[in-house]
Coordinates of C-alpha atoms and ligand atoms in Angstrom, one line a residue:
X1 CA -57.5 68.8 -1.1
X2 CA -54.8 69.3 -3.6
X3 CA -53.9 73.4 -3.5
X4 CA -55.8 73.5 -7.6
X5 CA -58.8 72.7 -5.2
X6 CA -60.5 75.6 -5.7
X7 CA -60.1 75.2 -9.6
X8 CA -61.3 72.1 -9.9
X9 CA -64.1 72.0 -8.1
X10 CA -65.5 75.0 -10.2
X11 CA -64.7 72.6 -13.4
X12 CA -68.1 71.2 -14.5
X13 CA -67.5 69.7 -18.4
X14 CA -71.1 68.8 -20.4
X15 CA -71.8 67.7 -24.4
X16 CA -75.3 67.8 -25.5
X17 CA -76.8 64.9 -27.0
X18 CA -80.5 65.3 -29.5
X19 CA -81.7 63.7 -32.4
X20 CA -80.8 66.3 -35.4
X21 CA -83.4 69.1 -35.6
X22 CA -84.1 69.0 -31.7
X23 CA -82.8 72.4 -31.5
X24 CA -79.1 71.5 -30.5
X25 CA -77.4 74.7 -32.6
X26 CA -80.2 77.2 -31.6
X27 CA -80.0 76.0 -28.1
X28 CA -76.5 76.3 -28.1
X29 CA -76.2 79.6 -29.5
X30 CA -77.7 80.8 -26.5
X31 CA -76.2 79.4 -24.6
X32 CA -73.0 80.7 -25.5
X33 CA -74.9 84.1 -26.2
X34 CA -75.7 83.9 -21.8
X35 CA -72.1 82.6 -21.6
X36 CA -70.8 85.2 -23.4
X37 CA -69.0 83.5 -25.8
X38 CA -70.6 85.2 -28.5
X39 CA -72.6 88.5 -28.5
X40 CA -75.3 88.3 -31.1
X41 CA -77.5 85.3 -32.7
X42 CA -76.2 84.0 -35.5
X43 CA -73.0 83.8 -35.2
X44 CA -73.2 79.7 -34.4
X45 CA -76.2 79.2 -36.6
X46 CA -74.2 81.3 -39.2
X47 CA -72.3 78.1 -40.8
X48 CA -75.6 76.0 -40.4
X49 CA -75.8 77.0 -44.2
X50 CA -73.5 74.3 -45.0
X51 CA -75.9 71.6 -43.1
X52 CA -77.2 70.8 -46.6
X53 CA -74.1 70.6 -48.4
X54 CA -73.3 67.6 -45.7
X55 CA -73.0 64.8 -47.4
X56 CA -71.0 66.2 -49.5
X57 CA -67.2 65.2 -47.7
X58 CA -65.7 67.9 -50.1
X59 CA -67.2 70.5 -48.6
X60 CA -66.6 68.9 -45.0
X61 CA -63.4 69.2 -45.6
X62 CA -63.5 72.6 -46.1
X63 CA -65.7 73.1 -43.3
X64 CA -63.7 71.3 -41.1
X65 CA -61.9 74.4 -40.0
X66 CA -65.4 75.7 -38.4
X67 CA -65.9 72.2 -36.7
X68 CA -62.5 72.1 -35.3
X69 CA -62.4 75.3 -33.7
X70 CA -66.1 75.2 -32.4
X71 CA -65.6 71.6 -30.8
X72 CA -64.7 72.6 -27.5
X73 CA -65.1 76.0 -25.8
X74 CA -64.8 77.5 -22.7
X75 CA -66.6 80.1 -20.7
X76 CA -67.6 81.0 -16.5
X77 CA -71.4 81.5 -15.7
X78 CA -71.5 81.8 -11.8
X79 CA -68.8 81.6 -11.4
X80 CA -67.8 77.8 -12.7
X81 CA -66.0 76.9 -15.2
X82 CA -68.1 75.7 -17.8
X83 CA -66.0 73.3 -20.8
X84 CA -68.7 72.6 -23.7
X85 CA -68.6 69.3 -25.8
X86 CA -69.7 69.7 -29.6
X87 CA -71.1 66.7 -30.8
X88 CA -71.3 66.0 -34.0
X89 CA -75.1 66.5 -34.9
X90 CA -75.4 64.8 -38.6
X91 CA -77.3 61.2 -38.7
X92 CA -74.0 59.8 -39.9
X93 CA -72.2 60.5 -36.7
X94 CA -69.5 58.7 -35.9
X95 CA -68.1 57.1 -33.1
X96 CA -66.6 60.2 -32.5
X97 CA -70.2 61.2 -30.5
X98 CA -69.2 58.8 -28.6
X99 CA -66.1 58.6 -27.2
X100 CA -66.8 62.7 -26.5
X101 CA -69.0 61.4 -23.5
X102 CA -66.0 60.0 -22.2
X103 CA -64.5 63.2 -22.0
X104 CA -67.6 64.7 -20.0
X105 CA -69.4 64.6 -16.4
X106 CA -72.3 64.8 -17.7
X107 CA -74.7 65.7 -20.6
X108 CA -77.9 68.0 -21.5
X109 CA -80.0 65.3 -23.3
X110 CA -82.4 67.9 -25.8
X111 CA -85.9 66.4 -26.4
X112 CA -88.1 67.6 -28.9
X113 CA -92.1 68.3 -27.3
X114 CA -93.2 67.0 -30.5
X115 CA -91.6 64.5 -31.5
X116 CA -89.9 62.9 -27.7
X117 CA -86.8 60.7 -27.1
X118 CA -86.4 60.3 -31.0
X119 CA -83.2 57.4 -32.3
X120 CA -80.3 59.4 -32.1
X121 CA -80.8 60.2 -28.5
X122 CA -82.2 57.0 -27.5
X123 CA -78.7 55.2 -29.4
X124 CA -76.4 58.4 -27.6
X125 CA -78.8 58.1 -24.3
X126 CA -77.3 54.0 -23.6
X127 CA -73.6 55.6 -23.9
X128 CA -74.1 57.7 -20.4
X129 CA -75.8 55.2 -19.5
X130 CA -72.6 52.9 -19.4
X131 CA -70.9 55.4 -17.1
X132 CA -74.2 55.6 -15.2
X133 CA -73.4 59.6 -16.0
X134 CA -75.9 62.1 -14.9
X135 CA -78.4 64.2 -17.6
X136 CA -79.9 67.0 -17.5
X137 CA -83.6 67.1 -20.5
X138 CA -84.7 69.7 -22.0
X139 CA -87.7 69.9 -23.7
X140 CA -87.6 72.2 -26.8
X141 CA -90.3 73.9 -29.3
X142 CA -92.8 74.6 -26.6
X143 CA -93.9 77.6 -29.0
X144 CA -95.2 74.7 -30.7
X145 CA -98.1 72.1 -30.3
X146 CA -96.3 69.1 -29.0
X147 CA -96.9 65.8 -26.5
X148 CA -98.2 66.8 -23.4
X149 CA -95.7 67.5 -20.6
X150 CA -96.8 64.2 -19.0
X151 CA -96.8 62.5 -22.1
X152 CA -93.1 63.6 -22.8
X153 CA -92.5 62.4 -19.4
X154 CA -93.9 58.9 -19.6
X155 CA -92.4 58.9 -23.3
X156 CA -88.5 59.4 -21.1
X157 CA -89.4 57.4 -18.4
X158 CA -90.6 54.3 -21.1
X159 CA -87.9 54.4 -24.0
X160 CA -85.5 54.9 -21.9
X161 CA -86.1 54.1 -18.1
X162 CA -84.7 56.5 -16.4
X163 CA -86.7 58.2 -13.8
X164 CA -87.9 62.1 -14.8
X165 CA -87.8 65.5 -12.1
X166 CA -89.3 68.2 -14.2
X167 CA -88.3 70.9 -12.0
X168 CA -90.3 73.5 -14.5
X169 CA -94.0 72.7 -15.3
X170 CA -95.1 75.0 -18.7
X171 CA -98.5 76.5 -18.7
X172 CA -100.0 76.0 -22.0
X173 CA -97.7 75.2 -25.0
X174 CA -98.4 76.5 -28.8
X175 CA -99.9 79.4 -29.4
X176 CA -101.0 79.4 -26.1
X177 CA -98.3 78.9 -23.6
X178 CA -97.8 81.3 -20.7
X179 CA -94.2 80.8 -18.8
X180 CA -92.7 78.2 -16.3
X181 CA -94.0 77.2 -13.5
X182 CA -90.1 76.2 -11.2
X183 CA -91.2 73.6 -8.9
X184 CA -88.1 74.6 -6.4
X185 CA -88.0 78.7 -7.0
X186 CA -92.0 78.7 -6.4
X187 CA -91.6 81.5 -9.3
X188 CA -93.7 81.6 -12.5
X189 CA -91.7 82.6 -15.4
X190 CA -93.8 83.9 -18.1
X191 CA -92.7 84.4 -21.8
X192 CA -93.8 85.6 -24.7
X193 CA -92.9 86.1 -28.3
X194 CA -90.4 89.3 -29.9
X195 CA -88.4 89.2 -26.2
X196 CA -85.4 87.6 -26.6
X197 CA -86.3 85.0 -23.1
X198 CA -86.9 88.3 -21.2
X199 CA -89.3 86.2 -18.6
X200 CA -92.1 88.6 -16.4
X201 CA -90.4 86.9 -13.4
X202 CA -93.9 86.7 -10.7
X203 CA -93.0 85.7 -7.1
X204 CA -95.9 83.4 -6.4
X205 CA -97.2 81.1 -2.7
X206 CA -97.7 78.2 -4.8
X207 CA -99.4 77.1 -8.0
X208 CA -103.1 77.7 -6.8
X209 CA -101.1 81.7 -5.9
X210 CA -104.7 84.0 -6.4
X211 CA -101.8 85.5 -8.9
X212 CA -101.0 82.8 -11.6
X213 CA -104.5 82.3 -11.4
X214 CA -105.2 86.0 -12.8
X215 CA -102.6 85.7 -14.9
X216 CA -103.5 82.8 -17.5
X217 CA -107.1 81.8 -18.6
X218 CA -109.5 80.2 -16.1
X219 CA -108.9 76.7 -18.1
X220 CA -105.5 76.8 -18.8
X221 CA -104.4 77.3 -15.0
X222 CA -107.2 74.4 -14.4
X223 CA -105.5 72.2 -16.4
X224 CA -101.8 72.8 -14.5
X225 CA -103.3 73.2 -11.2
X226 CA -104.7 69.2 -12.6
X227 CA -101.0 68.2 -14.3
X228 CA -99.3 69.0 -11.3
X229 CA -101.2 67.4 -8.7
X230 CA -101.4 64.2 -10.6
X231 CA -97.7 64.6 -11.1
X232 CA -96.6 65.1 -6.6
X233 CA -99.0 61.9 -6.4
X234 CA -96.5 59.6 -8.5
X235 CA -93.5 61.4 -7.9
X236 CA -90.5 60.6 -5.4
X237 CA -89.2 63.4 -3.6
X238 CA -85.8 64.6 -4.7
X239 CA -82.9 62.4 -4.5
X240 CA -79.6 64.0 -6.1
X241 CA -77.9 61.2 -5.4
X242 CA -80.5 59.0 -8.0
X243 CA -80.4 62.2 -10.4
X244 CA -75.8 61.5 -9.7
X245 CA -76.1 58.3 -11.0
X246 CA -77.9 58.7 -13.4
X247 CA -81.2 56.8 -11.6
X248 CA -83.1 60.6 -13.0
X249 CA -82.9 62.9 -14.9
X250 CA -83.9 66.1 -14.2
X251 CA -86.0 68.4 -16.8
X252 CA -87.5 71.5 -17.0
X253 CA -89.3 72.8 -20.7
X254 CA -88.5 75.4 -23.4
X255 CA -88.1 77.0 -26.4
X256 CA -84.5 77.6 -27.6
X257 CA -85.6 79.8 -30.8
X258 CA -87.7 82.1 -28.2
X259 CA -84.8 81.7 -25.8
X260 CA -87.8 80.7 -23.1
X261 CA -86.7 78.8 -19.9
X262 CA -82.7 78.6 -21.6
X263 CA -81.1 80.3 -18.5
X264 CA -83.3 79.1 -16.4
X265 CA -81.5 75.8 -17.6
X266 CA -78.4 76.7 -17.2
X267 CA -78.9 77.4 -14.1
X268 CA -80.3 73.9 -13.3
X269 CA -77.0 72.9 -14.8
X270 CA -74.9 75.2 -12.9
X271 CA -76.4 73.5 -8.9
X272 CA -76.3 70.5 -10.1
X273 CA -73.8 69.6 -12.1
X274 CA -70.7 67.1 -10.2
X275 CA -67.5 68.8 -11.0
X276 CA -64.4 66.5 -12.2
X277 CA -65.3 62.9 -11.2
X278 CA -62.9 60.1 -10.2
X279 CA -61.2 58.7 -13.4
X280 CA -61.2 54.9 -12.8
X281 CA -57.9 53.3 -13.8
X282 CA -56.9 49.6 -15.6
X283 CA -56.5 48.7 -11.6
X284 CA -57.9 50.9 -9.0
X285 CA -59.5 54.7 -9.7
X286 CA -57.6 58.6 -9.7
X287 CA -58.9 61.4 -8.0
X288 CA -59.4 64.7 -10.0
X289 CA -57.7 66.1 -6.8
X290 CA -54.4 64.0 -7.1
X291 CA -52.2 66.0 -7.1
X292 CA -50.7 65.1 -10.2
X293 CA -51.5 65.8 -13.6
X294 CA -52.7 63.0 -16.0
X295 CA -55.2 63.2 -18.5
X296 CA -56.3 60.9 -21.3
X297 CA -56.4 61.4 -25.6
X298 CA -60.7 61.2 -26.6
X299 CA -60.6 62.6 -30.1
X300 CA -57.2 63.1 -32.5
X301 CA -58.4 65.4 -35.2
X302 CA -56.2 65.0 -38.7
X303 CA -55.5 68.3 -39.9
X304 CA -57.4 70.1 -42.8
X305 CA -54.0 70.8 -44.4
X306 CA -52.5 68.1 -46.1
X307 CA -49.5 69.4 -46.6
X308 CA -49.1 68.9 -42.2
X309 CA -49.2 66.2 -41.4
X310 CA -49.8 67.7 -37.8
X311 CA -53.0 66.9 -35.8
X312 CA -55.2 68.1 -32.6
X313 CA -55.2 65.3 -29.9
X314 CA -57.6 66.3 -27.1
X315 CA -56.7 65.2 -23.5
X316 CA -59.2 65.2 -20.5
X317 CA -57.7 66.5 -17.7
X318 CA -57.9 63.8 -15.5
X319 CA -55.7 65.4 -12.3
X320 CA -53.8 68.0 -10.9
X321 CA -52.6 70.7 -13.0
X322 CA -51.9 70.8 -16.8
X323 CA -48.8 73.8 -17.8
X324 CA -47.5 74.8 -21.4
X325 CA -44.7 72.7 -22.3
X326 CA -44.5 70.6 -19.1
X327 CA -42.5 66.7 -20.0
X328 CA -45.1 64.0 -19.6
X329 CA -44.7 59.9 -19.9
X330 CA -46.6 58.5 -22.7
X331 CA -47.6 55.9 -20.8
X332 CA -48.7 53.5 -24.6
X333 CA -45.1 54.5 -26.0
X334 CA -42.5 54.6 -22.4
X335 CA -40.6 57.3 -23.0
X336 CA -41.0 60.9 -22.1
X337 CA -42.8 64.1 -24.2
X338 CA -42.9 67.8 -23.8
X339 CA -46.6 68.7 -24.6
X340 CA -46.3 72.5 -26.2
X341 CA -48.8 73.6 -28.5
X342 CA -51.7 73.1 -26.3
X343 CA -55.0 75.0 -27.2
X344 CA -58.0 75.9 -25.6
X345 CA -60.6 78.1 -26.9
X346 CA -61.7 80.1 -24.7
X347 CA -64.8 82.6 -25.8
X348 CA -63.8 83.7 -29.2
X349 CA -60.2 83.3 -28.9
X350 CA -58.3 80.1 -29.6
X351 CA -55.4 80.5 -27.1
X352 CA -52.1 79.0 -25.8
X353 CA -53.1 77.3 -23.1
X354 CA -50.8 78.1 -20.3
X355 CA -52.7 76.0 -17.8
X356 CA -55.4 73.7 -17.3
X357 CA -57.5 71.4 -14.0
X358 CA -59.2 68.6 -14.0
X359 CA -61.7 68.3 -16.4
X360 CA -60.5 70.9 -19.2
X361 CA -59.4 69.9 -22.8
X362 CA -56.9 70.8 -24.0
X363 CA -56.0 70.1 -27.5
X364 CA -52.7 69.2 -28.2
X365 CA -50.3 69.4 -31.5
X366 CA -49.9 65.9 -32.6
X367 CA -47.0 64.7 -34.7
X368 CA -48.6 61.2 -35.1
X369 CA -47.4 60.5 -31.4
X370 CA -51.0 59.4 -29.7
X371 CA -54.2 57.2 -30.2
X372 CA -57.5 57.3 -29.2
X373 CA -57.4 56.1 -25.1
X374 CA -53.7 56.8 -24.9
X375 CA -52.6 58.2 -20.7
X376 CA -50.7 60.7 -20.4
X377 CA -49.4 61.2 -17.0
X378 CA -46.4 63.7 -14.7
X379 CA -46.7 61.6 -11.9
X380 CA -46.7 57.4 -11.1
X381 CA -47.7 55.3 -14.1
X382 CA -50.8 55.1 -14.1
X383 CA -53.1 53.6 -17.6
X384 CA -56.6 54.8 -17.6
X385 CA -58.5 52.3 -18.5
X386 CA -59.7 52.2 -22.8
X387 CA -62.2 54.2 -24.2
X388 CA -64.8 51.6 -25.2
X389 CA -65.1 50.8 -28.6
X390 CA -69.0 51.1 -29.6
X391 CA -70.5 48.5 -32.1
X392 CA -70.4 49.8 -35.7
X393 CA -73.7 49.5 -38.0
X394 CA -72.3 50.0 -41.7
X395 CA -69.0 47.0 -42.7
X396 CA -67.2 46.8 -45.7
X397 CA -63.9 45.5 -47.0
X398 CA -61.7 47.4 -49.4
X399 CA -59.1 46.8 -51.7
X400 CA -56.5 48.0 -54.5
X401 CA -56.1 46.9 -57.6
X402 CA -52.3 48.5 -57.6
X403 CA -50.4 46.0 -55.6
X404 CA -47.7 48.9 -54.7
X405 CA -49.8 50.7 -53.7
X406 CA -51.2 48.2 -50.4
X407 CA -48.2 49.2 -47.6
X408 CA -49.8 52.9 -47.8
X409 CA -53.4 51.6 -47.7
X410 CA -52.0 49.3 -44.2
X411 CA -50.5 52.5 -43.6
X412 CA -53.6 54.6 -44.1
X413 CA -56.4 52.7 -42.1
X414 CA -53.9 52.1 -39.4
X415 CA -54.0 56.0 -39.0
X416 CA -57.5 56.6 -39.3
X417 CA -58.1 53.6 -37.2
X418 CA -55.7 55.1 -34.7
X419 CA -57.7 58.3 -35.1
X420 CA -60.9 55.9 -34.0
X421 CA -62.8 56.9 -37.0
X422 CA -62.9 53.0 -38.0
X423 CA -62.4 50.0 -36.3
X424 CA -60.6 46.8 -38.1
X425 CA -61.5 43.2 -37.6
X426 CA -60.2 40.0 -39.2
X427 CA -60.2 36.2 -39.3
X428 CA -57.8 34.8 -37.2
X429 CA -57.3 32.2 -40.2
X430 CA -56.4 34.5 -42.6
X431 CA -54.5 37.0 -41.4
X432 CA -54.8 40.8 -41.0
X433 CA -54.6 40.9 -44.7
X434 CA -57.8 43.2 -46.9
X435 CA -59.4 43.5 -43.1
X436 CA -62.9 43.8 -42.1
X437 CA -63.9 48.1 -41.8
X438 CA -66.3 48.5 -39.2
X439 CA -67.9 52.1 -39.1
X440 CA -70.6 53.6 -36.9
X441 CA -72.0 56.6 -39.7
X442 CA -72.0 55.1 -43.5
X443 CA -70.6 59.0 -44.1
X444 CA -67.1 57.7 -42.6
X445 CA -66.4 55.0 -45.4
X446 CA -67.7 58.4 -47.6
X447 CA -64.8 60.3 -46.1
X448 CA -62.3 56.8 -45.8
X449 CA -62.0 56.7 -49.4
X450 CA -61.2 60.6 -49.7
X451 CA -58.7 60.6 -47.2
X452 CA -57.5 57.5 -48.6
X453 CA -56.8 58.9 -51.6
X454 CA -56.2 62.2 -50.7
X455 CA -53.4 61.6 -48.1
X456 CA -52.1 59.0 -49.5
X457 CA -52.4 58.5 -53.2
X458 CA -54.4 55.1 -52.8
X459 CA -57.4 54.6 -54.7
X460 CA -59.4 52.0 -52.6
X461 CA -62.4 49.5 -53.6
X462 CA -64.6 49.4 -51.5
X463 CA -67.6 46.8 -50.5
X464 CA -69.9 47.2 -48.5
X465 CA -71.1 43.7 -46.6
X466 CA -74.6 42.9 -45.4
X467 CA -73.6 43.3 -41.3
X468 CA -74.9 45.3 -39.0
X469 CA -74.2 45.0 -36.1
X470 CA -71.1 43.9 -34.6
X471 CA -70.9 42.3 -31.0
X472 CA -68.3 41.5 -28.1
X473 CA -67.7 37.9 -26.5
X474 CA -67.3 37.5 -23.6
X475 CA -68.1 34.4 -21.0
X476 CA -69.9 35.3 -17.9
X477 CA -67.2 36.1 -15.6
X478 CA -66.6 38.7 -18.3
X479 CA -63.5 37.1 -20.1
X480 CA -62.7 36.9 -23.7
X481 CA -65.4 33.9 -24.8
X482 CA -62.5 32.1 -27.2
X483 CA -64.7 28.9 -28.0
X484 CA -66.9 28.3 -31.5
X485 CA -70.8 29.8 -30.8
X486 CA -73.6 27.5 -31.1
X487 CA -75.4 28.4 -34.5
X488 CA -74.1 29.8 -37.8
X489 CA -72.0 32.8 -37.2
X490 CA -68.8 35.2 -38.0
X491 CA -66.4 35.2 -35.7
X492 CA -63.2 37.3 -35.8
X493 CA -60.8 39.4 -34.2
X494 CA -61.1 43.0 -33.3
X495 CA -57.4 45.1 -33.7
X496 CA -57.4 44.5 -29.3
X497 CA -57.5 40.3 -30.5
X498 CA -61.0 40.3 -28.8
X499 CA -63.6 37.7 -30.7
X500 CA -65.7 39.4 -31.6
X501 CA -69.5 38.1 -33.7
X502 CA -70.6 39.6 -36.6
X503 CA -74.6 39.7 -37.5
X504 CA -76.5 40.8 -40.7
X505 CA -79.8 41.7 -38.8
X506 CA -81.1 42.5 -34.4
X507 CA -83.1 38.6 -35.0
X508 CA -80.0 36.8 -36.1
X509 CA -78.0 38.1 -33.1
X510 CA -81.1 37.3 -30.6
X511 CA -81.9 33.7 -32.1
X512 CA -77.6 33.2 -31.1
X513 CA -78.0 34.7 -28.1
X514 CA -80.7 32.2 -27.0
X515 CA -78.2 29.1 -28.4
X516 CA -75.5 30.5 -26.4
X517 CA -77.2 31.5 -22.5
X518 CA -73.5 30.8 -21.6
X519 CA -72.4 33.7 -23.1
X520 CA -72.5 37.4 -23.1
X521 CA -72.9 40.1 -26.0
X522 CA -71.6 43.2 -26.0
X523 CA -72.5 46.5 -27.4
X524 CA -69.3 47.7 -26.3
X525 CA -65.9 46.4 -26.7
X526 CA -65.8 46.7 -22.3
X527 CA -68.8 45.2 -21.8
Ligands
LIG601 P1 -80.6 70.7 -35.3 O1 -79.0 71.5 -34.5 O2 -80.7 69.9 -33.4 O3 -80.1 70.2 -35.7 O4 -81.4 71.9 -34.4 P2 -81.3 73.1 -34.9 O5 -81.2 73.5 -34.1 O6 -80.8 73.5 -36.2 O7 -82.5 73.2 -34.7 C1 -83.9 72.6 -35.9 C2 -84.7 73.9 -36.5 O8 -85.3 73.5 -35.1 C3 -84.5 74.5 -37.2 O9 -85.7 75.1 -38.0 C4 -84.6 75.5 -36.3 O10 -84.4 77.5 -36.8 C5 -86.2 75.1 -35.1 N1 -86.2 75.3 -33.8 C6 -84.9 75.2 -32.5 N2 -85.8 75.5 -31.8 C7 -86.5 76.0 -31.9 C8 -87.2 75.8 -30.8 O11 -87.3 76.2 -29.3 N3 -89.0 76.5 -31.1 C9 -89.2 76.4 -33.1 N4 -90.6 76.4 -32.9 N5 -88.6 76.0 -33.6 C10 -86.8 75.9 -33.5 P3 -85.3 75.3 -39.3 O12 -87.0 75.5 -40.4 O13 -84.4 74.3 -40.2 O14 -84.0 76.7 -39.5 P4 -84.4 78.0 -39.4 O15 -84.4 78.7 -40.7 O16 -85.6 78.6 -38.1 O17 -83.0 78.9 -39.0

């Protein structure tokens, strides 16, 4: 146990995953109200007016002031210090979102009760699954008619192959929504519109208590009893180990818009979310209690103001205590750096951070020293296992008419690779000239062209390529597979010289997988 144990053990770090429009902005606002970060509803949603303009990169650039300041927040709740990390809600979210999840210890999954698990949620869930991350599920919009709660559970279980443990169970939905029965607390929380989420709480001996019978209409109560009975019959007993290893998700219901059940959700979170977890190193693991400070960079945000080339590098503190101005070793560069100008958003204030502990996120002003995945440490030399790169979904080549500008193009591309905005692939037979670029969200290409011109004075010409998926190739033992694949295939190298297959269709990928049973096709650079 380190002497900072108390501080470390009260840290909780999470992000919300959801499909656009499921209500992430709305629930975030309610959570921040509960955490005292904002005082009035509307402060977060205020920035939503700009939503329609999000495909316009010029405007996005102007808005980045907002997104920078809101990308990490801290608040205290129930004695815990909660780090909340935003994940961009735009449908063209990039790898940024994937990497943000890498810096958290658990995730909250928000689903629209009428729609169930949607495509973006599925993708984000895959990233959580890779890390066996614990997940809380909130079924939102219960004030509207939607899927039955049993169907929702079925949906989560069948789509994500994760068991559900509903902690609350709704009585009614839409206009007839009455409230939530808390199965563990044996209480009924009755909600009404217009009460800002203030519940009337009924202490009941169980679901069949006369108090509850008297409170809700007979048909709704009968249906509730029937559903609960069915549920009790099929649910395994509560096993927190299954939750912590991501095999089971705690589920609860509510409406973010009416603030129904959001506090129950936060209570559930504070009860079960794990404190900072150990992190894998290239060799072994480091625990949060390790007394020496260590951390890794998971996000780099370019500065809005192009006159200042500096950027903010976000460090997830993995062990020990961070102190402003401390000297650390930058493992990749093999030299010492002083971490001055550290920022953290606490409440509404952007504060200079004097100290931080394992689980916290610190934003460092960076003049170009950092790359995604870099390790910094104040103790013995350690290197965190690199953050995986994920399969891009859009590919292109960029060229410049003016040969004199090629150097600038290369410089700009490298900077964006470092920031993790794009990935570079190349054909070993041709070399690094004319690399193929890959992005997860198509919007990143817009960003790329804009920034190349704005920051590097390069007007690039983009040629879209037909590829849709990338797969990292290894043999059955996990070693890079460098032999030729059977079948017609484009195999390139990534920035680390690992072999990567590019395919223009899922079926083509499946056919290659069948023809090459001795090869594993990985969705990420780390398998
Ligand atoms: P997002 O960040 O996940 O994209 O979703 P956001 O919170 O912006 O919510 C998307 C829409 O869903 C919004 O409606 C929002 O009001 C609505 N919504 C969120 N939670 C609930 C809920 O519990 N019940 C109902 N009925 N609706 C909900 P909008 O029409 O796009 O915007 P607004 O004019 O209502 O703000």
